[in-house]
Short mmCIF file of C-alpha atoms and ligand atoms in Angstrom, two decimals:
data_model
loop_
_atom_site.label_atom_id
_atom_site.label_comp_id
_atom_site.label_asym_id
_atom_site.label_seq_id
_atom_site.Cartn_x
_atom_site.Cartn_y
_atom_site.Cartn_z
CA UNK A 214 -19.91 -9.78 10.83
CA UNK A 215 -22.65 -7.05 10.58
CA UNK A 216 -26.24 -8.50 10.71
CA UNK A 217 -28.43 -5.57 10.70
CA UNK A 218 -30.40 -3.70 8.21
CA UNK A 219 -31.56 -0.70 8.90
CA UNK A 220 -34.63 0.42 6.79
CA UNK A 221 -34.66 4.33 6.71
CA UNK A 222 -38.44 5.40 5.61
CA UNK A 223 -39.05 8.52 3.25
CA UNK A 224 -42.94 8.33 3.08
CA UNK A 225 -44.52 7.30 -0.81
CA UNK A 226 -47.40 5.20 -1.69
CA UNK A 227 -45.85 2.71 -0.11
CA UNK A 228 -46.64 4.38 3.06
CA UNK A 229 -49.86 5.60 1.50
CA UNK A 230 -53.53 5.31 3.15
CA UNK A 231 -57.02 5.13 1.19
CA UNK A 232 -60.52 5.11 2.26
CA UNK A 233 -61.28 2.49 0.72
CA UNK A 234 -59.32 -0.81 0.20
CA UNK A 235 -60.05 -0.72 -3.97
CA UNK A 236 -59.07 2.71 -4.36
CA UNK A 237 -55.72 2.65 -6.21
CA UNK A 238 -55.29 6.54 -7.02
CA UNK A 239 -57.39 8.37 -4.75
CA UNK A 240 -55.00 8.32 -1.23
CA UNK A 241 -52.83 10.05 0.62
CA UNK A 242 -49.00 9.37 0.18
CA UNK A 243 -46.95 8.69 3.40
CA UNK A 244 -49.46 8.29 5.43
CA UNK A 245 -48.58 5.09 7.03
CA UNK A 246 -45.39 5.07 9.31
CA UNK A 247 -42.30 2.97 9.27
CA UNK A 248 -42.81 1.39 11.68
CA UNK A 249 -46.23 -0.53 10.57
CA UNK A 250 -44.18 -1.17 7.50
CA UNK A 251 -42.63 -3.38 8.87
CA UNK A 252 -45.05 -5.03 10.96
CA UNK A 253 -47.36 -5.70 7.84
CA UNK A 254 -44.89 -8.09 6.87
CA UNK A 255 -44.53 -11.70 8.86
CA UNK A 256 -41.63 -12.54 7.29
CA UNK A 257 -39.39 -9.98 8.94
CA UNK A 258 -40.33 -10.87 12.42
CA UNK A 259 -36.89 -12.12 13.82
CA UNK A 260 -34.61 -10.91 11.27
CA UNK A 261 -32.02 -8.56 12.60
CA UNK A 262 -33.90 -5.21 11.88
CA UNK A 263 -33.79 -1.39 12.77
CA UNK A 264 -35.82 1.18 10.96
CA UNK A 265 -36.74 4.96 11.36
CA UNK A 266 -38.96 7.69 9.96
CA UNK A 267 -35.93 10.63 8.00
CA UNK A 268 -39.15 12.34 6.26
CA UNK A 269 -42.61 11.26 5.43
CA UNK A 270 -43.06 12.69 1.73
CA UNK A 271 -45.19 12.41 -1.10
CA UNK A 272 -42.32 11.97 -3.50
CA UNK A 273 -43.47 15.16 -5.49
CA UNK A 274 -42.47 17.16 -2.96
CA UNK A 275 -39.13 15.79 -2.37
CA UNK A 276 -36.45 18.59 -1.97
CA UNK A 277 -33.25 19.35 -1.50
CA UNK A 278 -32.55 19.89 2.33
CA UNK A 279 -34.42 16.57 2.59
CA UNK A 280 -31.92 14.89 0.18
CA UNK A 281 -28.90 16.66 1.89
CA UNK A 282 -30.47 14.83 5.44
CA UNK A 283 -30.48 11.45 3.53
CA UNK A 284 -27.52 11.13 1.96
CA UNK A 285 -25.62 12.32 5.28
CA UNK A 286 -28.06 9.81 7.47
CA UNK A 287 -27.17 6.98 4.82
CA UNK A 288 -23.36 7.82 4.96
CA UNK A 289 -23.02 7.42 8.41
CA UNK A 290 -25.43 3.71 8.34
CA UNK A 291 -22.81 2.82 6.16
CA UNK A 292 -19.98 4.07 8.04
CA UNK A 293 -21.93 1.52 11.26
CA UNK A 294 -19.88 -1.64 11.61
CA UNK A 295 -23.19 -3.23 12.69
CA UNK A 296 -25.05 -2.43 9.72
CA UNK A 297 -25.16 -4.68 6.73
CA UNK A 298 -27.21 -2.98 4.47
CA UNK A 299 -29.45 -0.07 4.24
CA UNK A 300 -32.94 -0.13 2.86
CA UNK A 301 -34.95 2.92 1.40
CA UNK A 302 -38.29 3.39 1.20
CA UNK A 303 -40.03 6.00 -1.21
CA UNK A 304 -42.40 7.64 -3.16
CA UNK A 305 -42.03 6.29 -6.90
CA UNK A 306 -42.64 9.64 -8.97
CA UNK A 307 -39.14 11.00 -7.88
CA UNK A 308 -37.17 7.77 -6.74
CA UNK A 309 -35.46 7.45 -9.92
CA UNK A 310 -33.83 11.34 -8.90
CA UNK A 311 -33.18 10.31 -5.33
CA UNK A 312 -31.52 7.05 -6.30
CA UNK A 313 -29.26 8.77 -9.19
CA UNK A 314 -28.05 11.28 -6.20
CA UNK A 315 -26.93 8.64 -3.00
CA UNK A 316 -24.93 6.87 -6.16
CA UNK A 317 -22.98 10.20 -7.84
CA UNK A 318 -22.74 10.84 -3.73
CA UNK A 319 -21.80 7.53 -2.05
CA UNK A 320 -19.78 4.95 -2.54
CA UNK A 321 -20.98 1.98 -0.90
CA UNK A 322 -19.69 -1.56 -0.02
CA UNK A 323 -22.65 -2.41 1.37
CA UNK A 324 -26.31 -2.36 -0.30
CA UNK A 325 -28.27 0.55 -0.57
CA UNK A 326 -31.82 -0.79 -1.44
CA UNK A 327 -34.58 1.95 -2.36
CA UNK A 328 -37.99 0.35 -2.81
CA UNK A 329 -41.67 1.71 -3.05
CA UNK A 330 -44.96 0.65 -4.57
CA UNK A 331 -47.35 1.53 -6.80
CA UNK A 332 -50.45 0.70 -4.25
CA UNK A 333 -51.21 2.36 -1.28
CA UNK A 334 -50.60 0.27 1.95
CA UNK A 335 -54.34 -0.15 2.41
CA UNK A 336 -54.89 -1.72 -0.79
CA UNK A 337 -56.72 -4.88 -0.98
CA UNK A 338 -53.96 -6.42 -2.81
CA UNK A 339 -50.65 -3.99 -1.97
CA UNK A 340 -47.46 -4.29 -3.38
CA UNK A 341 -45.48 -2.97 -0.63
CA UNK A 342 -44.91 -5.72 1.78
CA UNK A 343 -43.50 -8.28 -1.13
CA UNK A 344 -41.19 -5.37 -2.68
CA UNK A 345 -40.29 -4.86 1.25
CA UNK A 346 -39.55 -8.31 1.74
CA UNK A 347 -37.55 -8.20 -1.31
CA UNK A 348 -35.25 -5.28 -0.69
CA UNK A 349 -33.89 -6.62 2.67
CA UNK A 350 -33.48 -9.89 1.06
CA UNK A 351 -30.56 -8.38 -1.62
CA UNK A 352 -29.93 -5.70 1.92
CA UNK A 353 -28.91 -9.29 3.75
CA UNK A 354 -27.62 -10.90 0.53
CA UNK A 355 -23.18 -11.56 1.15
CA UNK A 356 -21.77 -9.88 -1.42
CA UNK A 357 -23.87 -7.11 -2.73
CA UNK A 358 -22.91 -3.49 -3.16
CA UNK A 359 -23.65 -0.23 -4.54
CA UNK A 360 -27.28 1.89 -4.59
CA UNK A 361 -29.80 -0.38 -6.09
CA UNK A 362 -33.75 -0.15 -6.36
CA UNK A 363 -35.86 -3.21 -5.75
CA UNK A 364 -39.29 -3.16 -7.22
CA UNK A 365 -41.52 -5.82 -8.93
CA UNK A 366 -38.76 -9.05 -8.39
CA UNK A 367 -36.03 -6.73 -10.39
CA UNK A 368 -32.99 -5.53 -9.24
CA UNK A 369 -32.38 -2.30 -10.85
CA UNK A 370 -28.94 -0.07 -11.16
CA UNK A 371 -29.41 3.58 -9.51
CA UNK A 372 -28.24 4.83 -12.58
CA UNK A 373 -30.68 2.74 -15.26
CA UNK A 374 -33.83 3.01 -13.37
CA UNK A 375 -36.65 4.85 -14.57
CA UNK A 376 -40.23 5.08 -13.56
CA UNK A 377 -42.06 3.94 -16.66
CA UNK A 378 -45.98 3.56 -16.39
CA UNK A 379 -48.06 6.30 -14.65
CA UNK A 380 -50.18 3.85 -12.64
CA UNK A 381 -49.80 -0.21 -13.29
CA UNK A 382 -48.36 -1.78 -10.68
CA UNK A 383 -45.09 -3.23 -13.28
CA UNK A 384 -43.98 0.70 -13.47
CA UNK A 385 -40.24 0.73 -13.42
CA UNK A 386 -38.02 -0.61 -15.64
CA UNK A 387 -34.42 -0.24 -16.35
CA UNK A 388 -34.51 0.37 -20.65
CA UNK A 389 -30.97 1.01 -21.37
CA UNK A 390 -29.57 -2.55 -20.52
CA UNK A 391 -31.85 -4.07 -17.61
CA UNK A 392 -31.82 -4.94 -13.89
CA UNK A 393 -28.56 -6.01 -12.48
CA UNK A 394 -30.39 -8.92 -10.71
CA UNK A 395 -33.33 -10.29 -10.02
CA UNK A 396 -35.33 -11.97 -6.55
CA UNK A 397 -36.67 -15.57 -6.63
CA UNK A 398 -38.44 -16.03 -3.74
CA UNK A 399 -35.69 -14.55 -1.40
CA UNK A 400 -32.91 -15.78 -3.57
CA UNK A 401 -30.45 -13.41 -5.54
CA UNK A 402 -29.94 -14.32 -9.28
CA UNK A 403 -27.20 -11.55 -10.36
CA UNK A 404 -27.60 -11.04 -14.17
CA UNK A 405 -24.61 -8.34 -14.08
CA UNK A 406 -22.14 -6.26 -12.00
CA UNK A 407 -22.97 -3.91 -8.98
CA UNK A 408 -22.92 -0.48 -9.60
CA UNK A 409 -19.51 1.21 -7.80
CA UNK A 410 -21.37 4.27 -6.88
CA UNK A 411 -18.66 7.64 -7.03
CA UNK A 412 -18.46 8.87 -3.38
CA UNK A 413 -18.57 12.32 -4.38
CA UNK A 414 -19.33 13.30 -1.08
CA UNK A 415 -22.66 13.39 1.01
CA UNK A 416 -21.42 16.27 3.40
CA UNK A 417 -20.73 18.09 -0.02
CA UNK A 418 -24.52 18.50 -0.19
CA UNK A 419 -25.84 21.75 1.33
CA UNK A 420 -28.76 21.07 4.14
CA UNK A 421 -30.49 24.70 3.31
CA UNK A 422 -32.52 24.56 -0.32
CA UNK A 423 -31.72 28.10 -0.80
CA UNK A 424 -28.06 26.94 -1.72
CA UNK A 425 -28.47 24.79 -4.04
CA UNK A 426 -28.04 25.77 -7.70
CA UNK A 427 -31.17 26.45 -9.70
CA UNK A 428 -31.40 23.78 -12.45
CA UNK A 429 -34.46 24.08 -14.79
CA UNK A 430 -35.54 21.50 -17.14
CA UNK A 431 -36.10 22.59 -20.82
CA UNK A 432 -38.21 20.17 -23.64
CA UNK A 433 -37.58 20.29 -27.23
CA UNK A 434 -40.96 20.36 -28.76
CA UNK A 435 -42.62 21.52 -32.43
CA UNK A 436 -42.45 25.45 -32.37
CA UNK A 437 -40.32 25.83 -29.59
CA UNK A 438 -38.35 29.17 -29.53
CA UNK A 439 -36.03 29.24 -26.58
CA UNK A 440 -37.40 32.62 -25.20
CA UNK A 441 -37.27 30.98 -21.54
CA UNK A 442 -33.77 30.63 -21.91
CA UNK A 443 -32.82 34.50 -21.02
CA UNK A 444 -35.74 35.03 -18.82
CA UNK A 445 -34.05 31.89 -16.41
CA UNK A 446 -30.90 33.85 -16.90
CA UNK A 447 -31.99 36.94 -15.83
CA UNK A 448 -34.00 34.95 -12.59
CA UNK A 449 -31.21 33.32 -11.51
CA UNK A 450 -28.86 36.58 -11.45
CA UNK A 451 -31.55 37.97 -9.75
CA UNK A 452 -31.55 35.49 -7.04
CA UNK A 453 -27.70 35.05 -7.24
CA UNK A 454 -27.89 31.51 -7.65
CA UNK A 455 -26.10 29.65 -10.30
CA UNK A 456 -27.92 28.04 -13.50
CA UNK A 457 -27.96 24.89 -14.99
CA UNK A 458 -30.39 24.16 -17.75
CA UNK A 459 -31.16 20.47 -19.06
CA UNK A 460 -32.41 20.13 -21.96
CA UNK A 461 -34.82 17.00 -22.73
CA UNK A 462 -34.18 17.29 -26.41
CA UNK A 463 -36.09 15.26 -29.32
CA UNK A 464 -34.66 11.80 -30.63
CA UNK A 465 -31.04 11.44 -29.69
CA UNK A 466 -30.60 14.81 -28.08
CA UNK A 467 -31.93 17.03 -31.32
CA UNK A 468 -33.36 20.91 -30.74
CA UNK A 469 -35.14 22.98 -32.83
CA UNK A 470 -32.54 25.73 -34.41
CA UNK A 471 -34.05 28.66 -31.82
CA UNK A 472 -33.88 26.64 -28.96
CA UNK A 473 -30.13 25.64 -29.68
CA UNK A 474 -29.16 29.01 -30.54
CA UNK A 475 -30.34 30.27 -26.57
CA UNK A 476 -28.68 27.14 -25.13
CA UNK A 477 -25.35 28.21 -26.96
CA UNK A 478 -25.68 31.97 -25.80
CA UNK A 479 -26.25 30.39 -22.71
CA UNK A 480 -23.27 28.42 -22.36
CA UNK A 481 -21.13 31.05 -23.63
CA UNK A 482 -22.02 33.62 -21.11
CA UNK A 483 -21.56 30.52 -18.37
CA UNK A 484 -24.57 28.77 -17.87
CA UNK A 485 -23.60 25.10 -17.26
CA UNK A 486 -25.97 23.11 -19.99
CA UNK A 487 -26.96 19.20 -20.57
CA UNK A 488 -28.56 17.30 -23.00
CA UNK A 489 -30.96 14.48 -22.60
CA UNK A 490 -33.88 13.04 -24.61
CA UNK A 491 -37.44 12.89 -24.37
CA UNK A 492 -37.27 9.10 -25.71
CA UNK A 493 -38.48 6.24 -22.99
CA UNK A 494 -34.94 4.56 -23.70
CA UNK A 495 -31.36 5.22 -25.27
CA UNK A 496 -28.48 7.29 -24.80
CA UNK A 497 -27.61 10.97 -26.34
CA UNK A 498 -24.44 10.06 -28.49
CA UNK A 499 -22.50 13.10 -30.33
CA UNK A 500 -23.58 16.43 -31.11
CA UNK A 501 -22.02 19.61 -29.49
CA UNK A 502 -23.55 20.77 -26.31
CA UNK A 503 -22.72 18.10 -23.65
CA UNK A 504 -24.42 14.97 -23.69
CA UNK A 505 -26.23 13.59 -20.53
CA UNK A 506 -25.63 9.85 -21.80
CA UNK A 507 -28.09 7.53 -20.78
CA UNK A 508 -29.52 9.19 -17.71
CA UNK A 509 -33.24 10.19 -17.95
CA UNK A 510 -33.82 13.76 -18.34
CA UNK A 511 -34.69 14.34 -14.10
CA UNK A 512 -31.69 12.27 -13.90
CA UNK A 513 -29.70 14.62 -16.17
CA UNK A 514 -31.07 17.52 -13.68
CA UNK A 515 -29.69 16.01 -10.50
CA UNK A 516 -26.31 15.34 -12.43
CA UNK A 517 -26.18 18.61 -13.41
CA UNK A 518 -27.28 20.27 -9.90
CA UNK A 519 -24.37 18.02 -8.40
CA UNK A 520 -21.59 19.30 -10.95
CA UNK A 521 -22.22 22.65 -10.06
CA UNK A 522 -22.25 22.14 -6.10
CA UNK A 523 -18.81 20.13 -6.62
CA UNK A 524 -17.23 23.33 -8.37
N1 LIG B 689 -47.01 10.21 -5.42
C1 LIG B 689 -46.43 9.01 -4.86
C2 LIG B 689 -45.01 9.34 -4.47
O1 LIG B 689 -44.15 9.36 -5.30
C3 LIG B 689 -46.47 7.92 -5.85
C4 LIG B 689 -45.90 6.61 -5.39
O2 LIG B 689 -45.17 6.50 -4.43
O3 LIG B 689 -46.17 5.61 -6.10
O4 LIG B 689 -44.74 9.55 -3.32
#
């Protein structure tokens, strides 16, 4: 039976440090390593642990090579007879990206728990070590499965998740149809299914930025003309890269007439195009340029960025 779980660390406010133990806002993200992580929490002394430091990030700055070195590291964890589950932590202004990508990429058996916190580790009252705690408790819980996110007692799907409030500490939420599960003082209560995950292929991902495809994110707004929309074009011939362009569009998926027109051009002469919405919840249903469902639009940008390295 595999026991261990192996708690890879990314950096975050989770790993974040502040002068002063009331300052909420004003520190410095992954700051603190892994390693006193773990140690800042009693309850995992004895449990069957193994952690290490892959990158330590503000989550702003999260890029590409860095996600190509994670999903490979996380891959092989899996692929450990030893390991039982994996546990992630990171930054929270991108985790809803990262997550999205190890489940299109992966397809795990096991759990894949991302967690973070909206505090800094120095805080007087942090949030870190209980959303720690809580993430290897569904990591060691029989029977789990898939790429899940652990934050505030709820078990969210890597697909659902989005980051939802700029700074209070309840800031993620899953709005299109809820956490998958939630923790009760160490104890699992699973409200619906684990995610499958699609095992696209973590080796698929390139380890050097420079070959990934460029995908830009485009907002529907009042007056909007589409005149970035060739300009892009002509940037990523330029660079020889392939384009993408998601578009966060208004209500469920709508774009002003000049901005639609550019997107269409676009598409005809190749550019691969999806299209999201700027609302906090709800799915793009119909309408003619491809709809990117329910994902958020950064999630729509990772999809898209993946469809085009899978070519
Ligand atoms: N800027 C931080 C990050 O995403 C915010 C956080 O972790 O809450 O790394």
């Amino acid at each position: 039976m595999p026991s261990q779980v192996f708690i890879v660390g990314t950096g975050g406010t989770i790993a974040g440090s502040a002068a002063s133990s009331t300052d909420h806002v004003g520190y410095r993200a992954g700051a603190v390593g892994i390693d006193q992580l773990v140690a800042a929490v009693p309850a995992l002394q004895g449990v069957p642990l193994a952690f290490e430091q892959l990158a330590q990030l503000d989550s702003k700055d999260m890029d590409f090579g860095t996600w190509a070195r994670l999903a490979r590291r996380v891959q092989a964890l899996l692929n450990d007879p030893a390991v039982q589950g994996v546990v992630i932590t990171h930054g929270t202004d991108t985790l809803e990206e990262t997550a999205y990508l190890l489940h299109r990429v992966l397809k795990p058996a096991k759990p894949v728990v991302f967690t973070a916190a909206m505090r800094p580790a120095t805080a007087l009252s942090a949030d870190g070590p209980q959303n720690l705690l809580d993430a290897v408790s569904v990591a060691r819980t029989p029977g789990v499965q898939g790429v899940l996110m652990v934050f505030g007692g709820a078990v969210h799907r890597a697909d659902r998740v989005r980051k939802v409030h700029s700074y209070q500490v309840q800031a993620f939420a899953s709005p299109d149809g809820g956490p998958v599960a939630l923790v009760e003082s160490g104890s699992l209560r699973q409200l619906a299914p684990w995610p499958a995950g699609d095992g696209l292929g973590a080796e698929r991902l390139p380890l050097e930025g420079a070959a990934w495809p460029r995908v830009e994110l485009l907002w529907n707004a009042a007056g909007v003309d589409g005149a970035q929309v060739p300009l892009l074009m002509e940037l990523a011939r330029r660079e020889g890269r392939r384009l993408g362009l998601v578009v966060a569009g208004t209500g469920n998926g709508t774009l002003a007439n000049p901005l639609e027109a550019a997107l269409r051009e676009a598409q005809e002469q190749g550019v691969a195009v999806l299209r999201s919405t700027r609302c906090a919840a709800g799915p793009v249903i119909g309408g003619e340029l491809p709809s990117a469902g329910a994902l958020s639009a950064p999630q729509a940008r990772v999809e898209l960025l993946l469809q085009l390295l899978m070519k």
